[in-house]
Each structure stands twice: as structure tokens, then as C-alpha cells.
Coordinates of C-alpha atoms in Angstrom, one line a residue:
Chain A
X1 CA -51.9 -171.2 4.5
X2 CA -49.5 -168.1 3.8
X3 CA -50.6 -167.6 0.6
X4 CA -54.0 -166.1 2.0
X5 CA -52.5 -163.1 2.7
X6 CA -50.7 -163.2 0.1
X7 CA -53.3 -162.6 -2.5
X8 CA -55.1 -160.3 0.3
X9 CA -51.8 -158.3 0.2
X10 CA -51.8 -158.2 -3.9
X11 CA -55.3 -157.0 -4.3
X12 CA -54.6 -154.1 -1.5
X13 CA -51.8 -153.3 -3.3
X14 CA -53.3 -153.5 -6.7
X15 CA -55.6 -151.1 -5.9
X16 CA -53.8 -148.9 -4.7
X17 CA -51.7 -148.9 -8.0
X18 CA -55.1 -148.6 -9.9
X19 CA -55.5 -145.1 -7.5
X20 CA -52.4 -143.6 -7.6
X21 CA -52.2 -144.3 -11.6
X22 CA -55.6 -142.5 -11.6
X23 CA -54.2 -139.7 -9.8
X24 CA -52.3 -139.0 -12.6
X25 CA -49.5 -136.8 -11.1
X26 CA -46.4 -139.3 -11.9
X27 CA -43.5 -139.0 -14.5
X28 CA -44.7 -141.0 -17.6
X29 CA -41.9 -143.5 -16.2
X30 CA -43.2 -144.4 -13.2
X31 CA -46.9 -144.8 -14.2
X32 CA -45.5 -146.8 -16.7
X33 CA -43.3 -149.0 -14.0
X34 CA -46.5 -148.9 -11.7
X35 CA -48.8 -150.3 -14.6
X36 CA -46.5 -153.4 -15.3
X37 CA -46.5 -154.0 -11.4
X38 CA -50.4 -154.3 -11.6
X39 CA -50.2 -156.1 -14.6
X40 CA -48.1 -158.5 -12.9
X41 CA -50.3 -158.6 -9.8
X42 CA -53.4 -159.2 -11.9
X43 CA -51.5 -162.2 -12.9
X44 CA -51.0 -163.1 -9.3
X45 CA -54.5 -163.3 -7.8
X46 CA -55.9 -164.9 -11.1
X47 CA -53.2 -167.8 -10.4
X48 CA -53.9 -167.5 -6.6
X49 CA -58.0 -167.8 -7.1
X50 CA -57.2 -170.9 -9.1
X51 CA -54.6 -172.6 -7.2
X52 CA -57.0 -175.1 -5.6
X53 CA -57.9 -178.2 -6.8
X54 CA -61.8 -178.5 -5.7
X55 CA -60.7 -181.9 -3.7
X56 CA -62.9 -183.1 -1.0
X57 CA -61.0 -184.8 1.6
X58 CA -61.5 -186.6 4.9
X59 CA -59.3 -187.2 7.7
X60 CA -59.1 -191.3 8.1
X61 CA -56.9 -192.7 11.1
X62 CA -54.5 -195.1 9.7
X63 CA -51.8 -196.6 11.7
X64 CA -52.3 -194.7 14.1
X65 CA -51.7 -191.4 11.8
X66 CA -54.4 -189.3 10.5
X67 CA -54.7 -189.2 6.5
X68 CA -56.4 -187.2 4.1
X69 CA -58.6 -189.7 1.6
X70 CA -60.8 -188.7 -0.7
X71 CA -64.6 -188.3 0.4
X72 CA -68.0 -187.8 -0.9
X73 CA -71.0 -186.8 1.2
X74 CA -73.8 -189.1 1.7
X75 CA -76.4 -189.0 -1.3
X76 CA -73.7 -187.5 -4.0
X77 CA -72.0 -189.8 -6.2
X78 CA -68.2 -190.1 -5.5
X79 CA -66.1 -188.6 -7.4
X80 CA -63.4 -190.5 -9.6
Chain B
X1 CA -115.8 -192.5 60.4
X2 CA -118.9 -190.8 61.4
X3 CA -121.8 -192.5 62.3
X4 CA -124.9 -192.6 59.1
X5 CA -127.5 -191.2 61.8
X6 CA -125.5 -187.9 62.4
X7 CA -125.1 -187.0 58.6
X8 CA -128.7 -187.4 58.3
X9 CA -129.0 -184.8 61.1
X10 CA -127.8 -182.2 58.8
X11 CA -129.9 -180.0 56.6
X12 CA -130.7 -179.2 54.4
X13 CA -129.8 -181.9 51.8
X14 CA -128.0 -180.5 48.7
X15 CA -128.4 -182.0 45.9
X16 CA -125.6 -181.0 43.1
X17 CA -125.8 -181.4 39.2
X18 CA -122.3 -183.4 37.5
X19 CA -121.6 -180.1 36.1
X20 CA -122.3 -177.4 38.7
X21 CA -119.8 -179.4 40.9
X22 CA -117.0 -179.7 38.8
X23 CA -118.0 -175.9 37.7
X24 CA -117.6 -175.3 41.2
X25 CA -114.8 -177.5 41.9
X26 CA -112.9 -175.8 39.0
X27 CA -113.9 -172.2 40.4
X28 CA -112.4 -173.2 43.7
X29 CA -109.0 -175.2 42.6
X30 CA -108.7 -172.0 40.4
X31 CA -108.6 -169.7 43.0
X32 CA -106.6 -171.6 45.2
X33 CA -104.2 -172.9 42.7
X34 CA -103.8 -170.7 40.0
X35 CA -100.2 -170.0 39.9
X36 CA -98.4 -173.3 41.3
X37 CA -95.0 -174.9 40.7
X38 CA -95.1 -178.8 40.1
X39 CA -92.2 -181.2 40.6
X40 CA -92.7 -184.7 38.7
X41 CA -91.9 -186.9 35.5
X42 CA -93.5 -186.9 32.7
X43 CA -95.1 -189.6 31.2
X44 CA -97.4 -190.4 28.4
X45 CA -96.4 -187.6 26.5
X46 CA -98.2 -186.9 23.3
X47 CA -98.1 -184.3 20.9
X48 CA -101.2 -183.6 18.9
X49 CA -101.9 -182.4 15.5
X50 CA -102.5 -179.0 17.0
X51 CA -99.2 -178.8 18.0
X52 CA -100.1 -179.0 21.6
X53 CA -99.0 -180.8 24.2
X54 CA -100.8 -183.9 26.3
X55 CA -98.8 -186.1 29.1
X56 CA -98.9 -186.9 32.5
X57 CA -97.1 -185.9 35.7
X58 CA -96.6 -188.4 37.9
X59 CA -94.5 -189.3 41.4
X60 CA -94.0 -192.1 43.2
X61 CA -97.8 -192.5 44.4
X62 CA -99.7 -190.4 41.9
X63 CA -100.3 -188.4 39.0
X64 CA -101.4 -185.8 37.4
X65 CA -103.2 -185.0 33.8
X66 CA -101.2 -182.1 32.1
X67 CA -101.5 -180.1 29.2
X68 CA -99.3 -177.5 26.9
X69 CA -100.8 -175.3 24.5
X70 CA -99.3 -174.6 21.2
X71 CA -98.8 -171.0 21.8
X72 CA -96.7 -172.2 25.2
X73 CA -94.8 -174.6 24.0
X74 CA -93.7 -172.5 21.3
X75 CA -91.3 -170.9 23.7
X76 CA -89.9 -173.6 25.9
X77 CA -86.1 -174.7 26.0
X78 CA -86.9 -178.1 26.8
X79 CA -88.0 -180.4 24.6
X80 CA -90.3 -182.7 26.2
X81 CA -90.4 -186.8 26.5
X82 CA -91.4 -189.7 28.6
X83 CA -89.1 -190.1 31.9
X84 CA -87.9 -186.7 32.4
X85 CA -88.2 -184.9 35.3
X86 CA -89.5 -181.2 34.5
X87 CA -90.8 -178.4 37.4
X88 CA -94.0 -177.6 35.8
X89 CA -95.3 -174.0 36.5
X90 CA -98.7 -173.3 35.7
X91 CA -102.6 -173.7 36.7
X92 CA -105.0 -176.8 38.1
X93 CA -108.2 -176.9 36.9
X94 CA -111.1 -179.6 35.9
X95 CA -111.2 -180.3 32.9
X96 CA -114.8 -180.7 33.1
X97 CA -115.8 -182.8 30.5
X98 CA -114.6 -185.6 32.0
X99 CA -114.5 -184.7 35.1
X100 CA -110.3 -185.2 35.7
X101 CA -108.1 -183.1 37.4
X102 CA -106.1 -181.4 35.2
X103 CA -102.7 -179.1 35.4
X104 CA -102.6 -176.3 32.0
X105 CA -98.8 -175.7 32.3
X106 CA -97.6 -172.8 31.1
X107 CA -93.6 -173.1 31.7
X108 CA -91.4 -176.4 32.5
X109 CA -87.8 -176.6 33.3
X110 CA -86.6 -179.7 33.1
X111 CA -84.7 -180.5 36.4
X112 CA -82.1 -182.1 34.9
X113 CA -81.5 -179.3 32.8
X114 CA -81.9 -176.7 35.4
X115 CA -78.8 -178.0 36.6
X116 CA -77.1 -178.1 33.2
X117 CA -78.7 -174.8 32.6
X118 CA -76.7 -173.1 35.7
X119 CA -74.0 -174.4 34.5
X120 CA -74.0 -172.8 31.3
X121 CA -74.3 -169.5 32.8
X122 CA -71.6 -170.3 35.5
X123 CA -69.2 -171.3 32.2
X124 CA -70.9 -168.4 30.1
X125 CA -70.3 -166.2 32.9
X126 CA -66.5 -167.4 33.6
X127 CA -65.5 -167.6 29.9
X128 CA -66.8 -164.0 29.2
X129 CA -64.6 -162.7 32.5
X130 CA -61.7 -164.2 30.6
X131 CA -62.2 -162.6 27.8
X132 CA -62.9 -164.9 25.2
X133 CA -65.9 -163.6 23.7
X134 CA -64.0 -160.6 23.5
X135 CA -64.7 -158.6 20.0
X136 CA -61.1 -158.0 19.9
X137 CA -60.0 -161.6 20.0
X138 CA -62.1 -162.1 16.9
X139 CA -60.0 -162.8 13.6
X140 CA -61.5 -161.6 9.9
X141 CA -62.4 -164.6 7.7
X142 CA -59.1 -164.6 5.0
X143 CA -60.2 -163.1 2.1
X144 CA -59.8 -165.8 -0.1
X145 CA -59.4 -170.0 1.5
X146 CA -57.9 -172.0 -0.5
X147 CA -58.4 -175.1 1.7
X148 CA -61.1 -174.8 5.0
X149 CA -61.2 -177.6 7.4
X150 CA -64.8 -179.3 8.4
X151 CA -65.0 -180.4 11.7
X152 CA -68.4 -182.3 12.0
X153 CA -70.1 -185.4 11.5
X154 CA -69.3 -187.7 8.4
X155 CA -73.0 -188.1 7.6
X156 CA -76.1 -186.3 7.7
X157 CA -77.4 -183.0 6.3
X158 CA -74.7 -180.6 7.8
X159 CA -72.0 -181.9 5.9
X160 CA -73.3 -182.7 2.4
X161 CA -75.1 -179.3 2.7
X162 CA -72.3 -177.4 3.3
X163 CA -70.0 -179.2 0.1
X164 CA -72.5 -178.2 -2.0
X165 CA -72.8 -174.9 -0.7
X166 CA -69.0 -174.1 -0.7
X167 CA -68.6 -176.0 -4.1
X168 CA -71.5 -174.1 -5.6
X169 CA -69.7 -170.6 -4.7
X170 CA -66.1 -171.8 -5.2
X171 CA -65.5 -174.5 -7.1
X172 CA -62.2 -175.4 -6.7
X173 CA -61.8 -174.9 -3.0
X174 CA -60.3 -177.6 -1.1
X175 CA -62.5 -179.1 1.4
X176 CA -60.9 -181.5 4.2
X177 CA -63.5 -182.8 7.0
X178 CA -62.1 -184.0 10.4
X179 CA -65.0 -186.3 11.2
X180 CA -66.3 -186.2 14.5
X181 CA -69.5 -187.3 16.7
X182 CA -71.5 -184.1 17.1
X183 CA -73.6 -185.9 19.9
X184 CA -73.5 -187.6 22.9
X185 CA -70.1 -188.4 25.7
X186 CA -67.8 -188.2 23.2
X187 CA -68.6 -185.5 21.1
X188 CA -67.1 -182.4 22.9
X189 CA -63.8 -184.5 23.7
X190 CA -63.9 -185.1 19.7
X191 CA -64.3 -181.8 18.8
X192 CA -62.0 -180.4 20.8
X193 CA -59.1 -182.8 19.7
X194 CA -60.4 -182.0 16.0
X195 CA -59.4 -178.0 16.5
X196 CA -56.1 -178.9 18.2
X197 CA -55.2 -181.0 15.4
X198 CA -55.7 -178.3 12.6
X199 CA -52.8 -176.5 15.3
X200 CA -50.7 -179.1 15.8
X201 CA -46.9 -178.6 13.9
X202 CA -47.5 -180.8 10.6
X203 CA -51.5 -180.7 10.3
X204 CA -52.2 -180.0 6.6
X205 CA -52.7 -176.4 6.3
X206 CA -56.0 -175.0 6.0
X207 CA -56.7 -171.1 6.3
X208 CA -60.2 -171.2 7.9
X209 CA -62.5 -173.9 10.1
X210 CA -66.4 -174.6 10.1
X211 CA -66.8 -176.4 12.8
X212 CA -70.8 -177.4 13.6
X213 CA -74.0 -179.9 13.1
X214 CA -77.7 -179.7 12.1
X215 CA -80.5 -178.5 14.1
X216 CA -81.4 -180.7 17.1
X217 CA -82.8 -180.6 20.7
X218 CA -80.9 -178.2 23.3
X219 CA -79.6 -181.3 24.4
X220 CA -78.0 -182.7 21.1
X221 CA -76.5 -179.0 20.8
X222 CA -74.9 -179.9 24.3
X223 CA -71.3 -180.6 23.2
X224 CA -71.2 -177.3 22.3
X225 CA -71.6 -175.8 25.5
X226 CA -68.4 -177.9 26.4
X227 CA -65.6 -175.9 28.4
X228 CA -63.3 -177.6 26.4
X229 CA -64.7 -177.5 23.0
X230 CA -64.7 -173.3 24.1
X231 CA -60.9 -173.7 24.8
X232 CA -59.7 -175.3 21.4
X233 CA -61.7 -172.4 19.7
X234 CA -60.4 -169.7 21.6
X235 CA -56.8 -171.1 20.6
X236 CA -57.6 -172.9 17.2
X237 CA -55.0 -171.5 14.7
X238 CA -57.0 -170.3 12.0
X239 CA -60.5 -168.2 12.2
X240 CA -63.1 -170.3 13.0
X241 CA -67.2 -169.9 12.1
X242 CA -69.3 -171.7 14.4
X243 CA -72.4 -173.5 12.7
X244 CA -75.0 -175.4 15.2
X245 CA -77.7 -175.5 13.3
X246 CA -80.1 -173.4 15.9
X247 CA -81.7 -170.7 15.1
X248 CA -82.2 -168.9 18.1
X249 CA -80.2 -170.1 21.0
X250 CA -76.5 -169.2 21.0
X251 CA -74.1 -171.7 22.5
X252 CA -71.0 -171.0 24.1
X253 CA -69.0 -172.5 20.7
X254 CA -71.2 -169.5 19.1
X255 CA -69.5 -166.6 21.5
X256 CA -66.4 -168.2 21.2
X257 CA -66.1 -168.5 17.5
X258 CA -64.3 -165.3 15.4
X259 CA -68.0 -165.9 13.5
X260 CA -71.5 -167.6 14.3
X261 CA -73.6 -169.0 11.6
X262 CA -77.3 -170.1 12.8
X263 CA -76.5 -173.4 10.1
X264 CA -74.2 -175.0 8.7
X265 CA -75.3 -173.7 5.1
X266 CA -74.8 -170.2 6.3
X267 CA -71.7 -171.2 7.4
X268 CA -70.7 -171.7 4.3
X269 CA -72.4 -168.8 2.7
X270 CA -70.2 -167.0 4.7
X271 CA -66.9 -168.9 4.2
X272 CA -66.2 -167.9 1.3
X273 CA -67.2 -165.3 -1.4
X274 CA -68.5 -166.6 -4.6
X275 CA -65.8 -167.2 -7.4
X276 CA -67.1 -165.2 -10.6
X277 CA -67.3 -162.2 -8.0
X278 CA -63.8 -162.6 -7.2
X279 CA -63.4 -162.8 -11.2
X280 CA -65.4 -160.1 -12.1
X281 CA -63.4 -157.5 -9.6
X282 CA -60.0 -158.6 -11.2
X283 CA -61.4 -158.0 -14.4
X284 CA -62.6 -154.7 -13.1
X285 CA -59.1 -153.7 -11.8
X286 CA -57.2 -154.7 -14.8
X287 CA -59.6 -152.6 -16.7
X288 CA -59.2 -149.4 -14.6
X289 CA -55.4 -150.3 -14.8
X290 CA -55.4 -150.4 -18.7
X291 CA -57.6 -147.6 -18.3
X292 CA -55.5 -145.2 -16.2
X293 CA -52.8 -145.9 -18.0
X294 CA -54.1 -145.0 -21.4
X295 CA -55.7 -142.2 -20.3
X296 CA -52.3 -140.9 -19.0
X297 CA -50.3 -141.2 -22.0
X298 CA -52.8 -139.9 -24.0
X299 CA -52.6 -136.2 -21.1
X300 CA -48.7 -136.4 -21.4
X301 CA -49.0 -136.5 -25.4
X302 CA -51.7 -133.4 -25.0
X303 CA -49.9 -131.2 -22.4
X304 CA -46.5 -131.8 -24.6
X305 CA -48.9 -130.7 -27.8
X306 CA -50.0 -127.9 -25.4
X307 CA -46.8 -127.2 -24.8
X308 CA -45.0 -127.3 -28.0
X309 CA -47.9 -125.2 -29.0
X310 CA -47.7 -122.8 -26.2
X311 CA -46.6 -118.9 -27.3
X312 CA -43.4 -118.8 -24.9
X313 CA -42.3 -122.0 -26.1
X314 CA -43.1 -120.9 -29.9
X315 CA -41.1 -118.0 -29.4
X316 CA -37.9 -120.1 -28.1
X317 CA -37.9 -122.5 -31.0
X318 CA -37.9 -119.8 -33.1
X319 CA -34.6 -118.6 -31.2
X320 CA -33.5 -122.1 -31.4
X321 CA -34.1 -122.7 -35.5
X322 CA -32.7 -119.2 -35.9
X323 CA -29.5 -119.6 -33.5
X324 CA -29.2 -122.8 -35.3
X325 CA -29.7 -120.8 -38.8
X326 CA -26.8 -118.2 -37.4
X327 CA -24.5 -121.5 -36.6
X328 CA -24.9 -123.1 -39.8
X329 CA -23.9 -119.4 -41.7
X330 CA -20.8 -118.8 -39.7
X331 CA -19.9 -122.6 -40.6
X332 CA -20.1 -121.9 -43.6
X333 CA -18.4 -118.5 -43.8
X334 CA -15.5 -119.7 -41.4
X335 CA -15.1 -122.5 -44.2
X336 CA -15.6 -120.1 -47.1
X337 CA -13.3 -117.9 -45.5
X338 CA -10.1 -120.6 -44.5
X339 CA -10.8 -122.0 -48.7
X340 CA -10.3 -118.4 -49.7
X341 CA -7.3 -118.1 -47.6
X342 CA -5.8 -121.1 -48.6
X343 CA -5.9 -120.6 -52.1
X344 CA -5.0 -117.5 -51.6
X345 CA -1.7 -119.1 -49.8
X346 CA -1.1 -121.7 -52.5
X347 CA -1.2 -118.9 -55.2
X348 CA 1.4 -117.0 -53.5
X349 CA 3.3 -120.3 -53.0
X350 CA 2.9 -121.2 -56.7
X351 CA 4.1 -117.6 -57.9
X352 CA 7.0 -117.5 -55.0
X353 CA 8.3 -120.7 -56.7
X354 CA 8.4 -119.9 -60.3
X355 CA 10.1 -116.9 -58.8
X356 CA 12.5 -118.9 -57.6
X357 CA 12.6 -120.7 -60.5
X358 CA 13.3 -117.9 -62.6
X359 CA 15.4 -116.3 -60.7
X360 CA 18.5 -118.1 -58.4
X361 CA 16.6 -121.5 -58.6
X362 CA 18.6 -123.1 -54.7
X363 CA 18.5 -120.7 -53.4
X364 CA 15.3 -119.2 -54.4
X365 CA 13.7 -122.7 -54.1
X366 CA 15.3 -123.5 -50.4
X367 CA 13.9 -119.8 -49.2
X368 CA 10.8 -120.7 -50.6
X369 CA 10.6 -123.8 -49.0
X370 CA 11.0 -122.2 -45.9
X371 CA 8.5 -119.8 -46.7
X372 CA 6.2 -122.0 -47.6
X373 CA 6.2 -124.4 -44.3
X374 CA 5.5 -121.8 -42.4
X375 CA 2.5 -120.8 -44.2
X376 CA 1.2 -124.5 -43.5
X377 CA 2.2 -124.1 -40.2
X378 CA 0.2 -120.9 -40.3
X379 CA -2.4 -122.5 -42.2
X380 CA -3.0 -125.7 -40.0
X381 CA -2.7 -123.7 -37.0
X382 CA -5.6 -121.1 -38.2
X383 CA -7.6 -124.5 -38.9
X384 CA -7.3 -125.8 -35.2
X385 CA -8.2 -122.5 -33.8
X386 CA -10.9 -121.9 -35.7
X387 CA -12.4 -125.5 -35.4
X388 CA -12.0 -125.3 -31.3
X389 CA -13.9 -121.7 -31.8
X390 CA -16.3 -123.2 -33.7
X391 CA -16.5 -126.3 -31.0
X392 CA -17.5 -123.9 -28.3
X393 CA -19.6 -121.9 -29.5
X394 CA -21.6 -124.7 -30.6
X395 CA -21.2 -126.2 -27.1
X396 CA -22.2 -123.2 -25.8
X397 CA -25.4 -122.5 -28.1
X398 CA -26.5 -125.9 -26.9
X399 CA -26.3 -125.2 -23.2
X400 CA -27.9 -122.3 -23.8
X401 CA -30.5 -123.9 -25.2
X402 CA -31.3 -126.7 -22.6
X403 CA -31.2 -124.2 -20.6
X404 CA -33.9 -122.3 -21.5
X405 CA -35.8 -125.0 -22.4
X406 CA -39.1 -124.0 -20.3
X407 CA -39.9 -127.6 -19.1
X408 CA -36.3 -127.7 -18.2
X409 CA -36.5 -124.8 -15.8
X410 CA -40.2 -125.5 -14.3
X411 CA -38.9 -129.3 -13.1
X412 CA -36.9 -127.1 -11.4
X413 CA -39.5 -126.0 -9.5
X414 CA -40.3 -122.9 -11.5
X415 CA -43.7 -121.5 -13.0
X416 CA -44.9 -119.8 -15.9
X417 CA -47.7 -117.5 -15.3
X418 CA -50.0 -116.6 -17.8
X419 CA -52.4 -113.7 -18.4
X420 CA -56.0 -115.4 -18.9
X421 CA -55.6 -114.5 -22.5
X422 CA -52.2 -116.9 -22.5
X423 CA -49.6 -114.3 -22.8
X424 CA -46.4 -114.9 -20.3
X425 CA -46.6 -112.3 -17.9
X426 CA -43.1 -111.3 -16.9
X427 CA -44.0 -108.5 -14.6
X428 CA -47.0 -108.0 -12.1
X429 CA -47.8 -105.4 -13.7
X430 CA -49.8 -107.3 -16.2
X431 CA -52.4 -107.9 -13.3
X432 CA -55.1 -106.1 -11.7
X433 CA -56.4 -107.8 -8.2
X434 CA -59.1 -110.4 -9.3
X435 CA -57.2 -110.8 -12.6
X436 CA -57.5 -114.7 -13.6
X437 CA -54.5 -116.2 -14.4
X438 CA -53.2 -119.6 -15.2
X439 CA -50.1 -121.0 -13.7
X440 CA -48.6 -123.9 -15.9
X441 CA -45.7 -126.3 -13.7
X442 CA -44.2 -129.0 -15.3
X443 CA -46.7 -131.0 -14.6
X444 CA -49.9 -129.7 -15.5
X445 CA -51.7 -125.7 -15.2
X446 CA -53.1 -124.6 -12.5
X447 CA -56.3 -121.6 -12.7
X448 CA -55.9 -118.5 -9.8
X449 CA -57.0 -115.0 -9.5
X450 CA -54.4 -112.2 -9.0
X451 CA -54.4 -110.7 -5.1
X452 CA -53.5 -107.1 -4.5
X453 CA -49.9 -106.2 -5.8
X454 CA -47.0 -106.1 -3.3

């Protein structure tokens, strides 16, 4: 699903922001350029940790074609 | 037969108690027989409260009374019923109170499964020379799934138990179940079409599979030990976590699989980590970001406090407020100085022509006309020079400046060194060897200890 690594990518490279701004070596104008990065990062994996739905699906052959439908396990009420 | 006279020709006559023949009996057949093997089918077959085991073996013409103790079948691989045919191993005895022959079985293989049994270790064996239970072929689980496909059965424990368990940790993770028989013919065919399908070009996309069923006999688990069902997982496109509910015997889906989970709860225990810990370390990032970055403004405001503060850089603004001092009192002199010197020109001017006036007033006024001209010319031109004077110098006072502007010269790649009571040390003569001094760079000081002069 692409977007896995995606957020696996933006939390690597968050903290490695959080490190190097810790190191505190940089010009005032790159920490500050490094900070909105992470800042914008944040952003990402909060978006990418709720970008599912929570739908429970199950594969039903129909004509022929195999089709998500929506599905509840035996003994829980179905939902909607 | 033999004839009843002869037997009565035989002495003595031994008379035998019930029990002193079956004890010997059981002496003898436990000599003799103590360690056998014993081919037959079982029948009867009971298990008691105790948890051990009563059934017959039986053949074509005859049987056999048989028992299991608990603490033996404990460890069997086979789970017993009427009609199968097992290879007993253990002892025949008498069991004495009622005087019947009896086998105490410690060991059965089912025959059966002795076949089934060589061929898992033929396709255990094969599959592990090709490599696919290699460590290296095993993927990480993605860090975060968004959606993770379910391959197993539409009903029972194993899938309701892993909804709730994946939907307890994550609650809005997309769940889509490929249903499948996990049982019987058709399951391995089934399960193996189910992993191909997640691969096939247009499949929904999911970014990890559980594929599994609840705890059963070794020979519900059989699908699992399918050839093909090992195949599919070894090229399935995503990570895969097996999950036959078992705790202690591996299949071959279990070596195959990037992960094994003993059930299909596990499996999702390990699917996916729980939500508010996810939460929690984004929070803790965006803290230490916030953090860091606070706390480095707050050291560039204090080294440029430091700095402004500092002795060497004290001295140069003085130099700086002073030159600037100097350039605001020539301004003003130059000014002072052109004013005087125009007035001065006007009031020659003025008396030059009421000379003329008074005397030849032409020609006095045309000569005075002339003469005074030229003293604008004079005049303007004295301006320009002295304003391009005063440009430069300006220009230059500035450049100056800049230039010795200390953090100018340290980005540079310069340093200051310091005595350790923070005078500038311009010379290493203001050092003995295992003097401390302090070295400031442009970005930051550093502490060191003078080594012998050179």
C-alpha cells in the first residue's frame, strides 16, 4: 500500500530532524528550516495513522468477480 | 488330542490359585513381551475422566485390550479415534483383576499418518534446501498497515478473535477477510488461491496478510503442510504472519511465513502496534522538536549576549561609536567650513559689486560678473569634491568595520583565543604549557590547555 513506507520513511526522517536539531551545531536558519520540516512531518504521520476507516470487509464472489462487502464476525452485531 | 489316561500319568498334580496364575502369567508375558510393536485398529476408544486412554486393538480375527496413560498420551502426535490404524509400541500384561490380556501402550503412530508424516519431512526437507525458510527471505511487518488481509475461515473463533484483537489495538484499521475452508480437500487449494489473489495486478491493496485457523487435531492443521499453500507464501506480495492455532507443532506454513504466531490472537497482537502508542511517540517527537528548537534560539540569543558582552568585542564597538563620533565631527566641520567659505565668497561678491557700482558701473558690473561665476564654479566644484571625499571615507569606515567585526572573521574559519581569565591573547606568550584557555569559533567556545611553545 505505498503509503506504508511512506509514513515509515517520515518517522525515520523525523527523527533524525529531532537529532540533528538537538545537536545544536546549525546556523539559526537551518534549524529553523529543519524545525518547520518536522513540523510538517508530524502533520504527515498523524494524517497517515488516521487514514483508515476501521471497515471490516469480506471478499464475496459475484459474477464471477471477487467483491469487498461489508462483514461482521459471528456473535458481534453488524455494523450499520 | 492326548488321551485322559496319560495326563493322569503325570505328577504331581498342581493345583494353582486365580491369582498366582495370572501373577505368573503376567510375570512371564512381561518378560517375554515387554517392549513390542503392535500393528491394528483401534476400536472402542474411550477417554476417561483421568484423562487416560481405554480402546481396543483389533485385526481381522482378534483383538486386543489396550490402555494409554495420561502421562503418555500427553505427548502423542496423533489424536486417537475409532477405525484408525495406529502401530502401537508398548508392553502386554494381565491386567489381573479380570483376568484379560492387556497391551499398556506407551507410543502409537498412526499408520496412516506415518505415511503423511514422511512426507512432511520429505517436503520440510525439500522446501528448506530451496531456501524458503531462509532468514533472509523474511520481510519486517510494515510499521504501520493500514488495511491487512485475513485469509481464513468466515466463522468460528479465529476470525472474530482476531477483529477484536486488531480493532482493540487499532481502531481504524481496515480489515478485508478472503474466506476460505481451513479444513479438509479443499482447504490448501483455497488458501493458496487466497495468497495469489492478494498478488494478482488489481487486488485491493493490503500492506500485510494473517493467514491461519484455531487449534485443532494434527490432521485439521493438515492444509498447512500443503506444498502449495508453502508456495503462495513464499511468493505472496506482502509479509505474511502465519497463525495455526497450535501451540507446539510448527507447520510448514509456520517456516514459510516472514512471521509465525502460535494463534490467531497472537497474530494479531503482532500485526500491528497499538494506536495510542503510535500517538504518544508523535507527541513525544513534536515535543523534543519544539523543544530543540527553543532551546536553540534561546543559546544563539546567549552566545550573541556573550558576545556582544565579550572584552574584544567591547573594545571594537567602542572603535566603532568613536570612528562614528570622528565621522559625524568632520561632517560637520567640512559643512561648517564650505558655509564659512561661502559667505565668505558672497561677501566679497557683494562688496565687488557695489565696487562696480560705484565705480565704472558696465564695466565694473560685467568684470564682476565674470568674477563672480567663477567663484560658483569654484564653489560647486569644492562641494562635489568634498562630498565624494566624504562618500569614501564613509565607505571606507564601514568596510573597515565589517571587517573587523569578530564574528565576521571567525566564519571565516578563524579563532579567538582566550586566556582562562578572558583576555584575547594575541601572542603565545600569554601562555605557559598547561595554561587553560578557551577558544571561542563562531559557533560556540571550546576549553584546551596550552602545549609547550613552538
Amino acid at each position: 500500500m505505498g503509503k506504508t513506507g511512506g509514513f515509515e520513511v517520515s518517522l525515520q526522517r523525523l527523527e533524525a530532524i529531532v537529532a540533528e536539531l538537538e545537536r545544536a551545531e546549525l546556523p539559526l536558519d537551518q534549524s529553523l528550516t529543519l524545525f518547520e520540516e518536522g513540523m510538517l512531518l508530524v502533520e504527515d504521520c498523524r494524517k497517515q495513522l488516521d487514514a483508515a476507516e476501521g471497515k471490516v470487509e469480506m471478499l464475496v464472489k459475484r459474477a464471477g468477480a471477487l467483491l469487498p462487502e461489508a462483514f461482521s464476525p459471528a456473535g458481534e452485531p453488524p455494523e450499520e | 488330542m492326548e488321551p485322559q489316561s496319560e495326563l493322569e500319568l503325570t505328577p504331581p498334580r498342581r493345583v494353582w490359585t486365580v491369582s498366582g496364575l495370572l501373577a505368573q502369567l503376567k510375570q512371564g508375558l512381561e518378560r517375554e513381551f515387554f517392549d513390542v510393536w503392535i500393528e491394528g485398529e483401534i476400536s472402542n476408544f474411550h477417554q476417561a475422566a483421568s484423562r487416560h486412554c481405554y480402546f481396543t486393538l483389533k485385526d481381522g480375527q482378534s483383538q486386543l485390550r489396550a490402555a494409554l496413560f495420561a502421562s503418555q498420551a500427553r505427548y502423542l502426535r496423533v489424536k486417537l479415534r475409532d477405525g484408525l490404524q495406529v502401530r502401537v509400541r508398548g508392553r502386554v500384561s494381565v491386567y489381573e483383576a479380570r483376568g484379560e490380556l492387556q497391551c499398556y501402550v506407551e507410543h502409537v503412530e498412526a499408520l496412516g499418518r506415518g505415511d503423511l508424516q514422511a512426507a512432511f519431512e520429505a517436503l520440510k526437507e525439500k522446501l528448506a534446501q530451496q531456501g524458503l525458510f531462509d532468514a533472509a527471505r523474511k520481510r519486517p511487518l510494515p510499521a504501520l498497515p493500514r488495511r491487512i488481509g485475513l485469509i481464513t475461515s468466515p466463522r468460528g473463533a479465529a476470525i472474530a478473535d482476531m477483529v477484536r484483537v486488531l480493532h482493540r489495538r487499532f481502531p481504524n484499521l481496515d480489515l478485508l477477510l478472503y474466506p476460505v475452508a481451513v479444513q479438509g480437500e479443499a482447504a490448501a487449494g483455497e488458501i493458496a488461491t487466497a495468497l495469489d489473489y492478494f498478488g494478482a495486478p488489481g487486488a485491493p491493496p493490503v500492506d500485510l496478510l494473517i493467514v491461519g485457523r484455531g487449534g485443532g487435531s494434527l490432521e485439521d492443521l493438515w492444509p498447512f503442510n500443503d506444498e502449495r499453500v508453502a508456495r503462495a507464501l513464499a511468493r505472496a506480495p506482502v509479509p505474511v504472519i502465519s497463525a495455526v492455532g497450535h501451540e507446539t507443532d510448527f507447520t510448514i506454513a509456520d517456516f514459510v511465513a516472514d512471521l509465525r504466531a502460535p494463534t490467531p490472537s497472537a497474530a494479531a497482537e503482532l500485526a500491528v502496534r497499538p494506536k495510542a502508542e503510535f500517538l504518544r511517540e508523535q507527541a513525544a517527537l513534536r515535543r523534543h522538536l519544539e523543544q530543540a528548537m527553543r532551546y536553540r534560539l534561546l543559546r544563539r540569543r546567549h552566545e550573541l549576549n556573550d558576545l556582544a558582552r565579550h572584552r574584544a568585542f567591547y573594545a571594537l564597538q567602542q572603535r566603532m561609536t568613536q570612528r562614528g563620533q570622528r565621522l559625524d565631527e568632520l561632517t560637520h566641520r567640512l559643512e561648517r567650513a564650505l558655509r564659512r567659505q561661502l559667505e565668505r565668497l558672497e561677501r566679497r561678491f557683494n562688496s565687488a559689486a557695489a565696487q562696480a557700482r560705484r565705480q565704472d558701473p558696465r564695466l565694473r558690473l560685467a568684470v564682476a560678473r565674470t568674477r563672480m561665476e567663477r567663484l560658483q564654479e569654484r564653489l560647486t566644484g569644492l562641494w562635489r569634491e568634498r562630498a565624494a571625499a566624504r562618500r569614501h571615507r564613509l565607505a571606507a569606515a564601514a568596510a573597515l568595520i565589517e571587517e573587523r567585526n569578530p564574528l565576521q572573521v571567525l566564519r571565516r574559519g578563524y579563532a579567538l583565543v582566550f586566556d582562562a581569565q578572558g583576555k584575547l591573547a594575541t601572542a603565545p606568550e600569554a601562555f605557559a604549557a598547561g595554561d587553560a584557555l578557551r577558544i571561542r569559533f563562531a559557533a560556540g567556545w571550546l576549553d584546551a590547555q596550552a602545549g609547550p611553545r613552538r
